[in-house]
Short mmCIF file of C-alpha atoms in Angstrom, two decimals:
data_model
loop_
_atom_site.label_atom_id
_atom_site.label_comp_id
_atom_site.label_asym_id
_atom_site.label_seq_id
_atom_site.Cartn_x
_atom_site.Cartn_y
_atom_site.Cartn_z
CA UNK A 1 -3.51 67.14 -31.23
CA UNK A 2 -4.79 67.70 -27.72
CA UNK A 3 -8.57 67.42 -27.74
CA UNK A 4 -9.10 67.86 -24.00
CA UNK A 5 -7.66 70.96 -22.39
CA UNK A 6 -7.32 72.11 -18.83
CA UNK A 7 -5.96 75.61 -19.14
CA UNK A 8 -5.35 76.22 -15.46
CA UNK A 9 -2.35 74.23 -14.29
CA UNK A 10 -2.99 75.16 -10.67
CA UNK A 11 -5.67 76.44 -8.31
CA UNK A 12 -5.34 77.58 -4.72
CA UNK A 13 -8.47 77.75 -2.57
CA UNK A 14 -9.21 78.27 1.09
CA UNK A 15 -10.64 75.46 3.13
CA UNK A 16 -14.43 75.65 3.21
CA UNK A 17 -14.68 77.62 -0.05
CA UNK A 18 -15.71 76.38 -3.47
CA UNK A 19 -13.16 74.96 -5.93
CA UNK A 20 -14.08 75.30 -9.59
CA UNK A 21 -12.03 73.37 -12.12
CA UNK A 22 -12.54 73.92 -15.82
CA UNK A 23 -12.09 71.71 -18.86
CA UNK A 24 -12.62 72.40 -22.57
CA UNK A 25 -12.79 69.93 -25.41
CA UNK A 26 -12.67 70.25 -29.16
CA UNK A 27 -14.13 67.00 -30.44
CA UNK A 28 -17.94 67.16 -30.77
CA UNK A 29 -18.04 63.36 -30.92
CA UNK A 30 -17.16 63.11 -27.24
CA UNK A 31 -20.23 62.06 -25.30
CA UNK A 32 -18.96 60.86 -21.95
CA UNK A 33 -16.82 62.84 -19.54
CA UNK A 34 -15.04 61.96 -16.33
CA UNK A 35 -12.96 63.53 -13.61
CA UNK A 36 -10.12 61.70 -11.94
CA UNK A 37 -8.18 62.73 -8.86
CA UNK A 38 -4.51 61.92 -8.36
CA UNK A 39 -2.28 62.08 -5.31
CA UNK A 40 1.52 62.02 -5.67
CA UNK A 41 3.01 58.57 -6.29
CA UNK A 42 -0.47 57.08 -6.77
CA UNK A 43 -2.57 56.30 -9.80
CA UNK A 44 -5.57 58.43 -10.75
CA UNK A 45 -8.82 57.51 -8.99
CA UNK A 46 -12.22 57.93 -10.58
CA UNK A 47 -14.22 60.75 -9.04
CA UNK A 48 -17.36 61.52 -11.03
CA UNK A 49 -18.68 61.27 -14.58
CA UNK A 50 -21.37 62.73 -16.80
CA UNK A 51 -23.03 61.60 -20.00
CA UNK A 52 -23.71 64.09 -22.76
CA UNK A 53 -27.46 63.61 -22.31
CA UNK A 54 -27.19 65.41 -18.97
CA UNK A 55 -25.97 68.84 -18.00
CA UNK A 56 -25.31 68.17 -14.33
CA UNK A 57 -24.32 65.31 -12.11
CA UNK A 58 -23.87 65.51 -8.36
CA UNK A 59 -22.15 63.20 -5.89
CA UNK A 60 -21.80 64.54 -2.39
CA UNK A 61 -19.48 67.54 -2.41
CA UNK A 62 -18.68 67.07 -6.11
CA UNK A 63 -20.78 68.36 -8.99
CA UNK A 64 -19.91 68.24 -12.65
CA UNK A 65 -21.57 70.62 -15.12
CA UNK A 66 -21.57 70.09 -18.87
CA UNK A 67 -22.18 72.81 -21.45
CA UNK A 68 -22.23 71.00 -24.79
CA UNK A 69 -22.72 74.08 -26.92
CA UNK A 70 -19.59 75.61 -25.41
CA UNK A 71 -17.77 72.26 -25.29
CA UNK A 72 -16.99 72.99 -21.69
CA UNK A 73 -17.30 71.17 -18.43
CA UNK A 74 -16.50 72.11 -14.89
CA UNK A 75 -16.08 70.37 -11.56
CA UNK A 76 -17.28 72.09 -8.41
CA UNK A 77 -16.07 70.98 -5.01
CA UNK A 78 -18.06 72.41 -2.11
CA UNK A 79 -16.82 72.83 0.56
CA UNK A 80 -13.16 72.28 -0.21
CA UNK A 81 -11.22 70.25 2.32
CA UNK A 82 -7.46 69.77 2.85
CA UNK A 83 -7.74 66.18 1.59
CA UNK A 84 -8.92 67.56 -1.75
CA UNK A 85 -5.39 68.82 -2.47
CA UNK A 86 -4.43 66.74 -5.50
CA UNK A 87 -4.16 66.87 -9.28
CA UNK A 88 -7.52 66.66 -11.06
CA UNK A 89 -7.72 65.27 -14.57
CA UNK A 90 -10.58 65.80 -16.96
CA UNK A 91 -11.14 62.96 -19.46
CA UNK A 92 -13.47 62.36 -22.40
CA UNK A 93 -14.56 59.55 -24.67
CA UNK A 94 -16.36 59.13 -27.99
CA UNK A 95 -18.93 56.61 -27.07
CA UNK A 96 -19.12 53.71 -24.73
CA UNK A 97 -20.11 51.30 -27.49
CA UNK A 98 -17.26 52.27 -29.70
CA UNK A 99 -14.10 52.96 -27.88
CA UNK A 100 -13.60 50.21 -25.31
CA UNK A 101 -12.86 52.59 -22.49
CA UNK A 102 -10.36 54.66 -24.43
CA UNK A 103 -10.11 58.00 -22.66
CA UNK A 104 -8.48 61.25 -23.72
CA UNK A 105 -7.11 63.17 -20.77
CA UNK A 106 -6.34 66.80 -20.10
CA UNK A 107 -3.02 67.80 -18.56
CA UNK A 108 -4.46 68.16 -15.08
CA UNK A 109 -5.02 70.97 -12.56
CA UNK A 110 -3.13 70.98 -9.29
CA UNK A 111 -5.49 72.00 -6.48
CA UNK A 112 -4.08 73.23 -3.17
CA UNK A 113 -6.52 73.74 -0.32
CA UNK A 114 -5.12 76.10 2.30
CA UNK A 115 -6.28 76.36 5.94
CA UNK B 1 -5.06 44.07 -0.87
CA UNK B 2 -3.93 46.22 -3.78
CA UNK B 3 -6.54 46.16 -6.57
CA UNK B 4 -4.18 46.93 -9.49
CA UNK B 5 -0.53 46.36 -8.75
CA UNK B 6 2.42 47.22 -10.94
CA UNK B 7 6.02 46.18 -10.56
CA UNK B 8 8.52 47.67 -10.39
CA UNK B 9 7.54 51.08 -9.06
CA UNK B 10 10.79 52.64 -10.28
CA UNK B 11 13.00 51.49 -13.13
CA UNK B 12 16.28 53.13 -14.16
CA UNK B 13 18.02 51.62 -17.15
CA UNK B 14 20.43 52.42 -19.92
CA UNK B 15 19.56 53.16 -23.51
CA UNK B 16 19.35 50.08 -25.66
CA UNK B 17 18.29 47.75 -22.85
CA UNK B 18 15.12 45.64 -22.84
CA UNK B 19 12.82 45.85 -19.82
CA UNK B 20 9.42 44.62 -18.68
CA UNK B 21 6.74 46.08 -16.42
CA UNK B 22 4.23 43.73 -14.86
CA UNK B 23 0.62 44.44 -13.96
CA UNK B 24 -1.89 42.34 -12.07
CA UNK B 25 -5.45 43.09 -11.01
CA UNK B 26 -7.54 41.20 -8.47
CA UNK B 27 -10.85 42.95 -9.21
CA UNK B 28 -12.18 40.38 -11.65
CA UNK B 29 -12.19 42.96 -14.45
CA UNK B 30 -12.07 41.74 -18.03
CA UNK B 31 -10.36 44.73 -19.64
CA UNK B 32 -6.88 46.06 -18.94
CA UNK B 33 -4.99 49.08 -20.21
CA UNK B 34 -1.59 50.69 -20.42
CA UNK B 35 -1.36 54.47 -20.28
CA UNK B 36 1.74 56.63 -20.56
CA UNK B 37 2.13 59.93 -18.73
CA UNK B 38 4.72 62.00 -20.50
CA UNK B 39 6.77 64.97 -19.31
CA UNK B 40 3.88 67.32 -20.11
CA UNK B 41 1.72 65.28 -17.72
CA UNK B 42 -0.74 64.08 -20.37
CA UNK B 43 -2.04 60.56 -19.87
CA UNK B 44 -2.23 58.79 -23.23
CA UNK B 45 -3.57 55.34 -23.91
CA UNK B 46 -1.18 52.83 -25.41
CA UNK B 47 -2.98 49.48 -25.37
CA UNK B 48 -6.19 47.85 -24.24
CA UNK B 49 -6.87 44.15 -23.80
CA UNK B 50 -10.25 42.51 -23.28
CA UNK B 51 -10.21 38.90 -22.12
CA UNK B 52 -6.62 38.53 -23.33
CA UNK B 53 -7.40 39.97 -26.77
CA UNK B 54 -5.83 43.17 -28.03
CA UNK B 55 -8.59 45.75 -28.55
CA UNK B 56 -6.80 49.08 -28.75
CA UNK B 57 -3.32 49.61 -30.11
CA UNK B 58 -2.52 53.28 -30.44
CA UNK B 59 0.34 54.46 -32.61
CA UNK B 60 2.98 53.08 -30.32
CA UNK B 61 6.41 52.03 -31.64
CA UNK B 62 6.60 48.29 -32.14
CA UNK B 63 9.43 48.22 -29.59
CA UNK B 64 6.53 48.14 -27.11
CA UNK B 65 4.87 44.74 -26.88
CA UNK B 66 2.06 44.04 -24.44
CA UNK B 67 1.32 40.50 -23.34
CA UNK B 68 -1.75 39.26 -21.52
CA UNK B 69 -1.32 35.67 -20.31
CA UNK B 70 -4.75 35.79 -18.66
CA UNK B 71 -7.35 38.45 -17.99
CA UNK B 72 -5.83 39.32 -14.61
CA UNK B 73 -2.41 40.17 -16.02
CA UNK B 74 -1.13 42.61 -18.61
CA UNK B 75 2.61 43.01 -18.97
CA UNK B 76 4.51 45.54 -21.03
CA UNK B 77 7.82 44.66 -22.62
CA UNK B 78 9.97 47.39 -24.13
CA UNK B 79 12.88 46.62 -26.44
CA UNK B 80 15.84 48.85 -27.26
CA UNK B 81 14.90 51.56 -24.78
CA UNK B 82 15.34 55.16 -25.86
CA UNK B 83 15.65 58.38 -23.87
CA UNK B 84 12.17 59.41 -25.02
CA UNK B 85 10.65 56.37 -23.37
CA UNK B 86 11.25 57.97 -19.98
CA UNK B 87 7.80 58.48 -18.47
CA UNK B 88 5.38 57.12 -15.91
CA UNK B 89 3.48 54.09 -17.16
CA UNK B 90 0.10 53.31 -15.62
CA UNK B 91 -1.76 50.06 -15.83
CA UNK B 92 -5.55 50.13 -15.36
CA UNK B 93 -8.45 47.70 -15.41
CA UNK B 94 -12.21 47.88 -15.86
CA UNK B 95 -15.33 46.00 -16.96
CA UNK B 96 -15.71 45.81 -20.72
CA UNK B 97 -16.55 49.23 -22.02
CA UNK B 98 -17.02 50.84 -18.64
CA UNK B 99 -15.01 53.98 -18.04
CA UNK B 100 -14.70 54.25 -14.29
CA UNK B 101 -11.71 52.02 -14.31
CA UNK B 102 -9.05 51.52 -11.64
CA UNK B 103 -5.45 52.59 -12.09
CA UNK B 104 -2.31 51.12 -10.61
CA UNK B 105 0.14 53.41 -8.85
CA UNK B 106 2.43 53.71 -11.85
CA UNK B 107 5.97 52.74 -12.86
CA UNK B 108 8.44 55.58 -13.29
CA UNK B 109 10.81 54.58 -16.07
CA UNK B 110 14.01 56.57 -16.49
CA UNK B 111 16.26 55.83 -19.44
CA UNK B 112 19.80 57.20 -19.11
#
């Protein structure tokens, strides 16, 4: 039962434009959400997170938006750069006090930034 | 210095064999994890250890046995390997219940 879904397996975007990655979840108990970035032959690296008490979190070129009523979050990358070409994973958890860092991941979205 | 290191990076073995994957972290974290990335690319948690104690044990076959000799190491031993065990296994570490944890680069296990 996959509770975190990334329905777009791939995204191609021109350098300098905005990349928008989407993630949907089904479990209303999730209250903490993260994005990880992964290059080939490397492990995922933490990018940005958001708690369910917020609807937006920004870190440099990366912004995550959370719409709890729609059970949807998105990651915006502005402007996109060639080094952003990677697989992006959305992840969610049911509560920091409860789940000892247990994360549920989506299947990932491959982003390709073209010149 | 690699923060979370896994060995070996690649492992090809025959069905029925027993193999181990080692993980070490030098970040001073007190919690370590094993995740499995299957052929559909989903990352799924297998185990979590906090200060050498097993905290999370997902529904993993008991052929998989994690061992944490100290809080800097978490090894994964797999008995009687099956074709379906072929996957990439990631070790990770973090502080307690923090989520921004650090992953190793993965071990690609192929069972033939």
